[in-house]
Amino acid sequence: MDIRFYNTLTHRVEPFAALNPPDVYMYNCGPTVYDFAHIGNFRAFIFADVLRRFLELTGHNVHQVMNITDVGHMTEDDVADGGGQDKMEAAAQRIKEAKKQGAAHVAAIDNPEDPYQIARFYTDAFIADARLLNVKIAFEYDRDPAATRMPHATDHVTNHMIPMIEKLIEKNHAYIGGDGAVYYDVESFPDYGKLSGNTLVQLRTGQSGRVSVETMAAKRHPGDFLLWKPDPKHIMKWPSPWGEGYPGWHIECTAMARALLGRDVIDIHTGGEDNIFPHHECEIAQTCGATGQAHFARFWMHTRFLLVEGEKMSKRKGNFFTVRDVLEGKATDRPVDPAVLRYELLRGHYRSNANFTKKGLEDSASAVRRIREKARELFDAANFDEVDEGGLNIADPVLEAFAGALADDLNVGGALGALFSWLNQPHENPLQALIVLVTMDRVLGVLPRGVEDENFGIDFAALGAKGAGGGEDDHALELCQAIDAARAAKNFAEADAIRKLLIGLGYDVSTGKEG
């Protein structure tokens, strides 16, 4: 299949082919575990998940790594040098104050001055949220430091980051500044700025007014960025040749990608558009400086920002939502099924700003319900003996149209258009159609997953399949009866609350003379 992706590095859509097919080596910038991840973060994570699933659908073996950042990411991360506080240190102060006020959401953190405990707490929260949203890599998470899927930065400081910094100094790409910190020399790398479009002249002007006088005096160029900060008083620190301290944010991803993917050049690197500069620009400089290769990642792919009701997310505006906020109904005044939130976050094109709205969630709920009802309908009508008889042919034009749209720079909208057009068609062989639908859902991930068994990994009991008992339809009927009972008791507030719950599950609800 002819696959084409937009490459931020070259600013154009290009044919994609793995360096070592069928293997694809992909690195995704993951969460900084100092707080709960918000839905904008998860748009980038779900994009990476859909990208992986599509590549697997087309026969690739995807080696995916997504980091857990638990040190070195500063609060002023739009400055290449990383100004402000370490985000884990800021989290410790915030949680300490929250515990004084009796905040329930941080009750599980016994010692707010222990950054490792904070990192574990928010890592567990992230993994739980990611699993609810059916992000594949979250199910592969392993706390073992040798894990090759979701590494913690703190597990790779001594073995991988420090040796890489030493290599950069050896190759004259890095130096010890006047303040004892180690900086990358951006003037030593001619391609610095190619990803973001920045020039060294722009960086000299733009960074000068945002970095302290002391730091400016310690560096050769205002755009030189931090690799190691000696700071024995820092909340997280390691011994190094340059003194006890901590690594810069950018060196972490470079070191972990090389160590865990085992490649100097990988196929794809993803992240949000806010990662382009400085983070990914610095990653390229570091990696190419250390390896001597012309590239770090052959394709750089970035998601655009997520807006909420047309505005940038902001805690001050009250439109800043975590995954838990949305699922619990704080964003829409009614609970939301995790599959509905996943669908809402994946259905737009990744290179366009997405607009998260209540109306959009309602539309997504209807779409998910339609897919699930069709799966249940086909399952109930399917003759599973056909599999044993060897008479099943699942070649279907919709699969070609579905995959073809995704091959066009991950055009999810086109793929969904092919899917829903197909859902409206008659299907002479329900089992064949079921397998086709399940195949498409291996990319979308909105059907409830069970074990990989004769039901193709779908948990049809959760869909209310024939004979399963206690399914979605039974639950909906119980809720309808509860509405009638509440109305009969003139408890209209309760009836309205249950009605909103049903709508959140994707149903249209109306009350007639008979209830």
Coordinates of C-alpha atoms in Angstrom, one line a residue:
M1 CA 0.0 0.0 0.0
D2 CA 1.2 3.5 -0.9
I3 CA 1.4 5.3 2.5
R4 CA 2.1 9.0 2.7
F5 CA 2.6 11.1 5.8
Y6 CA 3.2 14.8 6.4
N7 CA 6.8 15.3 7.6
T8 CA 7.3 18.4 9.8
L9 CA 11.0 18.3 9.1
T10 CA 10.5 18.8 5.3
H11 CA 7.2 20.6 5.5
R12 CA 5.5 18.3 2.9
V13 CA 3.6 15.0 2.5
E14 CA 6.1 12.3 1.6
P15 CA 5.9 8.5 0.8
F16 CA 6.5 6.5 3.9
A17 CA 8.5 3.3 3.9
A18 CA 10.2 1.7 6.9
L19 CA 13.9 1.5 7.0
N20 CA 13.8 -2.2 7.9
P21 CA 10.4 -3.4 6.8
P22 CA 8.2 -4.8 8.2
D23 CA 9.6 -3.3 11.4
V24 CA 8.8 0.3 12.3
Y25 CA 10.6 2.1 15.1
M26 CA 8.5 4.8 16.6
Y27 CA 9.1 7.1 19.6
N28 CA 6.3 9.2 21.1
C29 CA 6.8 12.0 23.7
G30 CA 4.8 10.9 26.7
P31 CA 3.5 12.6 29.9
T32 CA 5.4 14.6 32.5
V33 CA 3.9 12.9 35.6
Y34 CA 3.5 16.0 37.8
D35 CA -0.3 16.2 37.5
F36 CA -3.2 14.5 35.8
A37 CA -2.9 14.5 32.0
H38 CA -5.5 16.7 30.3
I39 CA -7.6 15.9 27.2
G40 CA -5.2 18.0 25.0
N41 CA -2.3 15.7 26.1
F42 CA -4.4 12.7 25.3
R43 CA -5.2 13.9 21.8
A44 CA -1.5 13.5 21.0
F45 CA -1.3 10.1 22.8
I46 CA -4.4 8.7 20.9
F47 CA -3.0 10.0 17.6
A48 CA 0.2 8.0 18.2
D49 CA -2.0 5.0 19.1
V50 CA -4.1 5.2 15.9
L51 CA -0.9 5.7 13.9
R52 CA 0.5 2.5 15.4
R53 CA -2.7 0.6 14.9
F54 CA -2.9 1.6 11.3
L55 CA 0.7 0.6 10.6
E56 CA 0.0 -2.8 12.2
L57 CA -3.2 -3.1 10.1
T58 CA -1.0 -2.8 7.0
G59 CA 1.4 -5.5 8.1
H60 CA 4.1 -3.6 10.0
N61 CA 5.6 -4.7 13.3
V62 CA 5.7 -1.5 15.3
H63 CA 8.3 -1.1 18.0
Q64 CA 6.8 1.8 20.1
V65 CA 8.4 3.6 23.0
M66 CA 6.6 6.4 25.0
N67 CA 8.6 8.0 27.8
I68 CA 7.5 8.9 31.3
T69 CA 9.2 12.2 32.2
D70 CA 9.7 12.4 36.0
V71 CA 12.7 14.8 36.1
G72 CA 14.2 17.8 34.3
H73 CA 11.2 19.2 32.6
M74 CA 11.0 22.9 33.5
T75 CA 8.0 25.1 34.0
E76 CA 9.3 27.5 31.3
D77 CA 9.7 24.8 28.7
D78 CA 9.2 27.1 25.7
V79 CA 12.8 28.4 26.4
A80 CA 15.4 26.1 24.9
D81 CA 17.4 26.4 28.0
G82 CA 14.5 25.4 30.2
G83 CA 13.8 28.2 32.7
G84 CA 11.8 28.3 35.9
Q85 CA 11.3 25.3 38.2
D86 CA 11.6 21.6 37.6
K87 CA 8.0 20.5 37.2
M88 CA 8.4 17.7 39.8
E89 CA 9.7 20.2 42.3
A90 CA 6.7 22.5 41.5
A91 CA 4.4 19.5 42.0
A92 CA 5.8 18.7 45.4
Q93 CA 5.1 22.3 46.6
R94 CA 1.6 22.3 45.1
I95 CA 0.7 18.9 46.6
K96 CA 2.1 19.8 50.0
E97 CA -0.2 22.9 50.1
A98 CA -3.2 20.8 48.8
K99 CA -2.7 18.3 51.6
K100 CA -2.7 21.0 54.2
Q101 CA -6.1 22.0 52.9
G102 CA -7.3 18.4 53.0
A103 CA -7.7 17.9 49.2
A104 CA -9.0 14.4 48.6
H105 CA -7.3 13.8 45.2
V106 CA -3.9 13.8 46.8
A107 CA -4.7 11.8 49.9
A108 CA -2.8 8.8 48.6
I109 CA 0.5 10.7 48.6
D110 CA 1.9 10.2 52.1
N111 CA 5.0 12.3 51.6
P112 CA 4.5 15.3 49.3
E113 CA 8.3 16.0 49.5
D114 CA 9.1 12.7 47.9
P115 CA 9.2 13.3 44.1
Y116 CA 9.3 9.5 43.4
Q117 CA 6.1 9.0 45.2
I118 CA 4.5 11.9 43.3
A119 CA 5.7 10.4 40.0
R120 CA 4.4 6.9 40.9
F121 CA 1.0 8.4 41.8
Y122 CA 0.6 10.4 38.6
T123 CA 2.1 7.6 36.5
D124 CA -0.5 5.2 37.8
A125 CA -3.2 7.8 37.1
F126 CA -2.0 8.2 33.6
I127 CA -1.8 4.5 32.9
A128 CA -5.3 4.0 34.3
D129 CA -6.7 6.8 32.1
A130 CA -4.8 5.5 29.0
R131 CA -6.2 2.1 29.5
L132 CA -9.8 3.4 29.8
L133 CA -9.2 5.1 26.5
N134 CA -7.8 1.9 25.0
V135 CA -4.3 3.2 24.3
K136 CA -2.4 0.0 23.4
I137 CA 0.9 0.9 24.9
A138 CA -0.6 1.4 28.3
F139 CA -1.5 -2.3 28.5
E140 CA 2.2 -3.0 27.9
Y141 CA 3.4 -0.8 30.7
D142 CA 5.8 -2.5 33.1
R143 CA 7.3 -0.9 36.2
D144 CA 10.5 -2.9 35.6
P145 CA 13.3 -0.4 34.8
A146 CA 14.3 -2.6 31.9
A147 CA 10.9 -2.1 30.3
T148 CA 11.1 -1.3 26.6
R149 CA 7.8 0.3 26.1
M150 CA 7.2 3.1 28.7
P151 CA 10.6 4.0 30.4
H152 CA 10.9 6.4 33.3
A153 CA 13.5 9.0 32.7
T154 CA 14.9 8.6 36.2
D155 CA 15.8 5.0 35.4
H156 CA 18.1 6.1 32.5
V157 CA 20.1 9.0 33.9
T158 CA 23.3 7.1 34.9
N159 CA 23.4 4.4 32.2
H160 CA 22.4 6.4 29.2
M161 CA 22.1 10.2 29.6
I162 CA 25.4 10.9 31.3
P163 CA 27.4 8.8 28.8
M164 CA 25.6 10.6 25.9
I165 CA 26.5 14.0 27.4
E166 CA 30.1 12.8 27.7
K167 CA 30.0 11.8 24.0
L168 CA 28.7 15.3 23.0
I169 CA 31.5 17.0 24.9
E170 CA 34.1 14.6 23.3
K171 CA 32.8 15.6 19.9
N172 CA 32.8 19.3 20.6
H173 CA 29.0 19.7 20.5
A174 CA 28.8 20.5 24.2
Y175 CA 30.9 22.4 26.8
I176 CA 31.0 23.2 30.4
G177 CA 29.7 26.7 30.9
G178 CA 30.9 29.4 33.3
D179 CA 28.4 28.3 35.9
G180 CA 29.5 24.7 35.8
A181 CA 26.5 23.5 33.8
V182 CA 26.9 21.5 30.6
Y183 CA 25.4 23.2 27.5
Y184 CA 24.9 22.1 23.9
D185 CA 26.6 24.4 21.5
V186 CA 24.0 25.1 18.8
E187 CA 26.5 26.8 16.6
S188 CA 28.3 23.4 16.3
F189 CA 25.2 21.9 14.5
P190 CA 24.5 23.7 11.1
D191 CA 21.0 22.2 10.8
Y192 CA 19.8 23.6 14.2
G193 CA 16.5 25.3 13.5
K194 CA 15.5 23.3 10.4
L195 CA 12.6 21.6 12.1
S196 CA 11.0 24.7 13.7
G197 CA 12.2 27.3 11.1
N198 CA 14.2 29.2 13.7
T199 CA 17.6 30.7 12.9
L200 CA 20.5 31.3 15.2
V201 CA 20.0 35.1 14.7
Q202 CA 16.4 34.8 15.8
L203 CA 17.4 32.7 18.7
R204 CA 20.0 35.1 19.8
T205 CA 17.4 37.9 19.8
G206 CA 14.5 35.9 21.2
Q207 CA 16.3 34.1 24.0
S208 CA 18.4 37.0 25.3
G209 CA 15.6 38.7 27.2
R210 CA 14.2 35.5 28.7
V211 CA 17.3 34.0 30.4
S212 CA 19.0 35.3 33.5
V213 CA 22.1 37.5 33.2
E214 CA 24.1 34.9 35.0
T215 CA 23.1 32.1 32.7
M216 CA 23.6 34.3 29.6
A217 CA 27.2 35.1 30.8
A218 CA 27.8 31.4 31.3
K219 CA 26.9 30.4 27.7
R220 CA 28.5 30.9 24.3
H221 CA 25.3 31.6 22.5
P222 CA 21.8 32.5 24.0
G223 CA 20.3 29.5 22.2
D224 CA 22.6 27.0 23.8
F225 CA 20.5 24.6 25.9
L226 CA 21.1 22.7 29.1
L227 CA 22.3 19.1 29.2
W228 CA 23.3 18.9 32.8
K229 CA 22.7 21.2 35.8
P230 CA 24.9 20.7 38.9
D231 CA 22.7 21.4 41.8
P232 CA 23.2 19.4 45.0
K233 CA 20.2 21.0 46.7
H234 CA 17.8 19.9 43.9
I235 CA 14.9 17.6 44.9
M236 CA 16.2 14.9 42.5
K237 CA 19.9 14.5 41.8
W238 CA 22.6 12.1 40.6
P239 CA 26.4 12.0 40.7
S240 CA 28.1 13.0 37.5
P241 CA 31.5 14.1 36.2
W242 CA 30.1 17.7 36.4
G243 CA 28.9 17.5 39.9
E244 CA 25.8 16.2 41.6
G245 CA 22.7 17.4 39.8
Y246 CA 20.1 16.5 37.2
P247 CA 19.7 16.2 33.4
G248 CA 18.0 18.7 31.0
W249 CA 14.7 17.7 29.6
H250 CA 15.8 17.3 26.0
I251 CA 18.6 14.8 26.6
E252 CA 16.1 12.4 28.2
C253 CA 14.1 11.5 25.1
T254 CA 17.3 11.3 23.0
A255 CA 19.0 8.8 25.3
M256 CA 15.9 6.7 25.9
A257 CA 14.9 6.5 22.3
R258 CA 18.4 5.3 21.3
A259 CA 18.7 2.9 24.2
L260 CA 15.3 1.3 24.0
L261 CA 14.7 1.2 20.3
G262 CA 18.3 0.3 19.7
R263 CA 18.7 2.6 16.6
D264 CA 20.6 5.7 15.8
V265 CA 17.9 6.5 13.2
I266 CA 14.3 5.7 13.8
D267 CA 11.3 5.8 11.5
I268 CA 8.8 8.1 13.2
H269 CA 8.9 10.5 16.1
T270 CA 5.6 12.1 17.3
G271 CA 4.4 14.7 19.8
G272 CA 2.2 17.8 20.1
E273 CA 3.0 20.9 18.1
D274 CA 4.3 22.6 21.3
N275 CA 7.1 20.0 21.2
I276 CA 8.5 21.2 17.9
F277 CA 10.5 23.9 19.5
P278 CA 12.5 23.7 21.6
H279 CA 12.2 20.0 22.6
H280 CA 12.3 18.2 19.2
E281 CA 14.7 20.7 17.7
C282 CA 17.1 20.0 20.6
E283 CA 16.6 16.2 20.3
I284 CA 17.7 16.3 16.7
A285 CA 20.8 18.3 17.5
Q286 CA 21.8 16.1 20.4
T287 CA 21.3 12.8 18.6
C288 CA 22.9 13.7 15.3
G289 CA 25.8 15.3 17.2
A290 CA 26.4 12.1 19.1
T291 CA 25.9 9.6 16.3
G292 CA 27.1 11.5 13.3
Q293 CA 24.0 10.6 11.4
A294 CA 22.2 13.0 9.2
H295 CA 18.8 12.3 10.8
F296 CA 17.4 11.2 14.1
A297 CA 13.9 10.4 12.9
R298 CA 13.0 10.2 9.3
F299 CA 9.4 11.4 9.9
W300 CA 8.4 14.0 12.5
M301 CA 4.6 14.1 13.0
H302 CA 2.9 16.6 15.3
T303 CA -0.7 17.0 16.4
R304 CA -2.3 20.5 16.6
F305 CA -3.8 21.9 19.7
L306 CA -7.1 21.0 21.2
L307 CA -9.5 23.8 21.8
V308 CA -12.5 23.7 24.1
E309 CA -15.7 25.3 22.7
G310 CA -13.4 27.3 20.4
E311 CA -11.1 28.6 23.1
K312 CA -7.6 27.6 24.4
M313 CA -7.8 25.4 27.5
S314 CA -7.2 27.4 30.6
K315 CA -7.7 26.7 34.3
R316 CA -8.5 30.4 34.7
K317 CA -11.3 30.2 32.1
G318 CA -12.7 27.0 33.7
N319 CA -12.4 25.0 30.5
F320 CA -9.4 22.9 31.5
F321 CA -10.4 19.2 31.6
T322 CA -8.6 16.0 32.5
V323 CA -9.8 12.7 31.2
R324 CA -11.4 12.0 34.6
D325 CA -13.3 15.4 34.5
V326 CA -14.9 14.4 31.2
L327 CA -15.7 10.8 32.1
E328 CA -17.3 11.9 35.4
G329 CA -19.4 14.6 33.6
K330 CA -17.7 17.7 34.8
A331 CA -17.2 19.0 31.3
T332 CA -20.6 18.2 29.9
D333 CA -22.9 17.9 33.0
R334 CA -23.3 14.1 32.3
P335 CA -21.0 11.1 32.4
V336 CA -19.2 10.1 29.2
D337 CA -18.3 6.6 28.1
P338 CA -14.5 6.3 27.6
A339 CA -15.0 5.0 24.1
V340 CA -16.9 8.2 23.3
L341 CA -14.1 10.4 24.5
R342 CA -11.6 8.3 22.5
Y343 CA -13.7 8.7 19.4
E344 CA -14.1 12.4 19.9
L345 CA -10.3 12.9 20.3
L346 CA -9.4 10.8 17.2
R347 CA -12.0 11.7 14.7
G348 CA -10.5 15.0 13.5
H349 CA -7.4 15.3 11.3
Y350 CA -4.3 15.5 13.5
R351 CA -2.9 18.5 11.6
S352 CA -5.9 20.6 12.2
N353 CA -6.9 22.2 15.5
A354 CA -9.7 20.1 17.2
N355 CA -12.6 21.7 18.9
F356 CA -13.9 19.8 21.9
T357 CA -17.6 20.6 22.4
K358 CA -20.6 19.2 24.1
K359 CA -22.3 18.8 20.7
G360 CA -19.3 17.0 19.4
L361 CA -19.4 14.5 22.3
E362 CA -23.1 13.9 21.6
D363 CA -22.3 13.2 18.0
S364 CA -19.5 10.9 19.0
A365 CA -21.7 9.1 21.4
S366 CA -24.2 8.4 18.6
A367 CA -21.4 7.2 16.3
V368 CA -20.0 4.8 18.9
R369 CA -23.5 3.5 19.7
R370 CA -24.1 2.9 16.0
I371 CA -20.8 0.9 15.6
R372 CA -21.5 -1.2 18.7
E373 CA -25.1 -1.9 17.8
K374 CA -24.0 -3.1 14.3
A375 CA -21.4 -5.3 15.9
R376 CA -24.0 -6.8 18.2
E377 CA -26.5 -7.3 15.3
L378 CA -23.9 -9.0 13.1
F379 CA -22.7 -11.2 16.0
D380 CA -26.3 -12.4 16.8
A381 CA -26.9 -13.3 13.1
A382 CA -23.4 -14.8 12.4
N383 CA -22.9 -18.5 11.6
F384 CA -19.6 -19.3 13.3
D385 CA -19.4 -22.7 11.7
E386 CA -18.3 -21.0 8.5
V387 CA -14.9 -20.4 10.0
D388 CA -14.4 -24.2 10.4
E389 CA -15.7 -24.9 7.0
G390 CA -13.1 -22.7 5.4
G391 CA -15.6 -20.9 3.2
L392 CA -15.0 -17.4 4.6
N393 CA -13.6 -14.6 2.4
I394 CA -13.2 -11.3 4.2
A395 CA -11.9 -9.4 1.2
D396 CA -14.2 -6.4 1.2
P397 CA -13.9 -3.0 -0.7
V398 CA -14.6 -1.1 2.5
L399 CA -11.3 -2.3 4.0
E400 CA -9.4 -1.0 1.0
A401 CA -11.3 2.3 1.3
F402 CA -10.8 2.5 5.1
A403 CA -7.1 1.7 4.9
G404 CA -6.6 3.9 1.8
A405 CA -7.9 6.9 3.6
L406 CA -5.6 6.3 6.6
A407 CA -2.7 5.8 4.2
D408 CA -3.3 9.4 3.0
D409 CA -1.7 11.2 5.9
L410 CA -3.9 9.4 8.5
N411 CA -7.1 10.8 7.1
V412 CA -9.4 9.5 9.9
G413 CA -12.4 11.5 8.6
G414 CA -12.2 9.7 5.2
A415 CA -11.8 6.3 7.0
L416 CA -14.9 7.0 9.1
G417 CA -16.8 8.1 6.0
A418 CA -16.1 4.7 4.4
L419 CA -17.0 2.8 7.6
F420 CA -20.4 4.5 8.1
S421 CA -21.4 4.3 4.5
W422 CA -20.7 0.5 4.7
L423 CA -22.7 0.2 7.9
N424 CA -25.8 1.3 6.0
Q425 CA -25.4 -1.4 3.4
P426 CA -27.0 -4.9 3.5
H427 CA -24.6 -7.6 4.5
E428 CA -25.4 -11.1 3.1
N429 CA -22.8 -12.8 5.3
P430 CA -23.0 -11.5 8.9
L431 CA -19.9 -13.3 10.0
Q432 CA -17.8 -11.9 7.2
A433 CA -19.2 -8.4 7.9
L434 CA -18.5 -8.8 11.6
I435 CA -14.8 -9.7 10.9
V436 CA -14.6 -6.7 8.5
L437 CA -16.0 -4.4 11.2
V438 CA -13.7 -5.8 13.9
T439 CA -10.8 -5.3 11.6
M440 CA -11.6 -1.7 11.2
D441 CA -12.0 -1.3 14.9
R442 CA -8.5 -2.6 15.5
V443 CA -7.6 0.9 14.4
L444 CA -10.5 2.8 16.0
G445 CA -10.5 0.9 19.3
V446 CA -14.1 1.7 20.3
L447 CA -15.5 -1.8 20.7
P448 CA -15.1 -3.3 24.2
R449 CA -12.1 -5.5 24.0
G450 CA -12.0 -9.0 25.6
V451 CA -9.4 -11.8 25.3
E452 CA -8.2 -12.8 21.9
D453 CA -10.6 -15.7 21.4
E454 CA -13.1 -17.0 18.9
N455 CA -15.0 -13.7 19.1
F456 CA -12.0 -11.9 17.5
G457 CA -11.0 -10.2 20.8
I458 CA -14.4 -8.4 21.2
D459 CA -16.2 -8.6 24.5
F460 CA -19.7 -9.1 23.1
A461 CA -21.1 -9.6 26.5
A462 CA -20.4 -5.9 27.1
L463 CA -22.4 -5.2 23.9
G464 CA -25.4 -7.1 25.2
A465 CA -25.0 -9.9 22.7
K466 CA -27.6 -12.7 22.4
G467 CA -27.5 -15.0 25.4
A468 CA -24.9 -13.0 27.2
G469 CA -27.3 -11.4 29.7
G470 CA -26.8 -8.1 31.6
G471 CA -25.7 -6.3 28.4
E472 CA -26.0 -2.7 27.3
D473 CA -29.7 -3.0 26.3
D474 CA -30.7 -4.5 29.6
H475 CA -28.9 -1.7 31.4
A476 CA -30.6 1.0 29.2
L477 CA -34.0 -0.6 29.9
E478 CA -33.4 -0.5 33.7
L479 CA -32.5 3.2 33.4
C480 CA -35.6 3.9 31.4
Q481 CA -37.7 2.2 34.1
A482 CA -35.9 4.2 36.8
I483 CA -36.8 7.4 34.9
D484 CA -40.5 6.4 34.9
A485 CA -40.3 5.5 38.6
A486 CA -38.7 8.8 39.5
R487 CA -41.3 10.8 37.5
A488 CA -44.1 8.9 39.1
A489 CA -42.7 9.9 42.5
K490 CA -42.4 13.5 41.2
N491 CA -38.7 13.3 41.7
F492 CA -38.0 15.2 38.5
A493 CA -34.4 16.1 39.4
E494 CA -33.5 12.4 39.7
A495 CA -35.3 11.6 36.4
D496 CA -33.4 14.3 34.6
A497 CA -30.1 13.0 36.0
I498 CA -30.8 9.5 34.8
R499 CA -31.9 10.9 31.4
K500 CA -28.5 12.7 31.1
L501 CA -26.7 9.4 31.9
L502 CA -28.6 7.6 29.1
I503 CA -27.7 10.4 26.7
G504 CA -24.1 10.1 27.8
L505 CA -24.2 6.5 26.8
G506 CA -25.2 7.5 23.3
Y507 CA -29.0 7.0 23.4
D508 CA -31.7 9.4 22.3
V509 CA -34.2 9.7 25.1
S510 CA -37.8 11.0 24.9
T511 CA -40.8 10.5 27.2
G512 CA -44.2 9.6 25.9
K513 CA -47.6 8.8 27.3
E514 CA -46.5 5.3 28.1
G515 CA -43.2 6.3 29.7

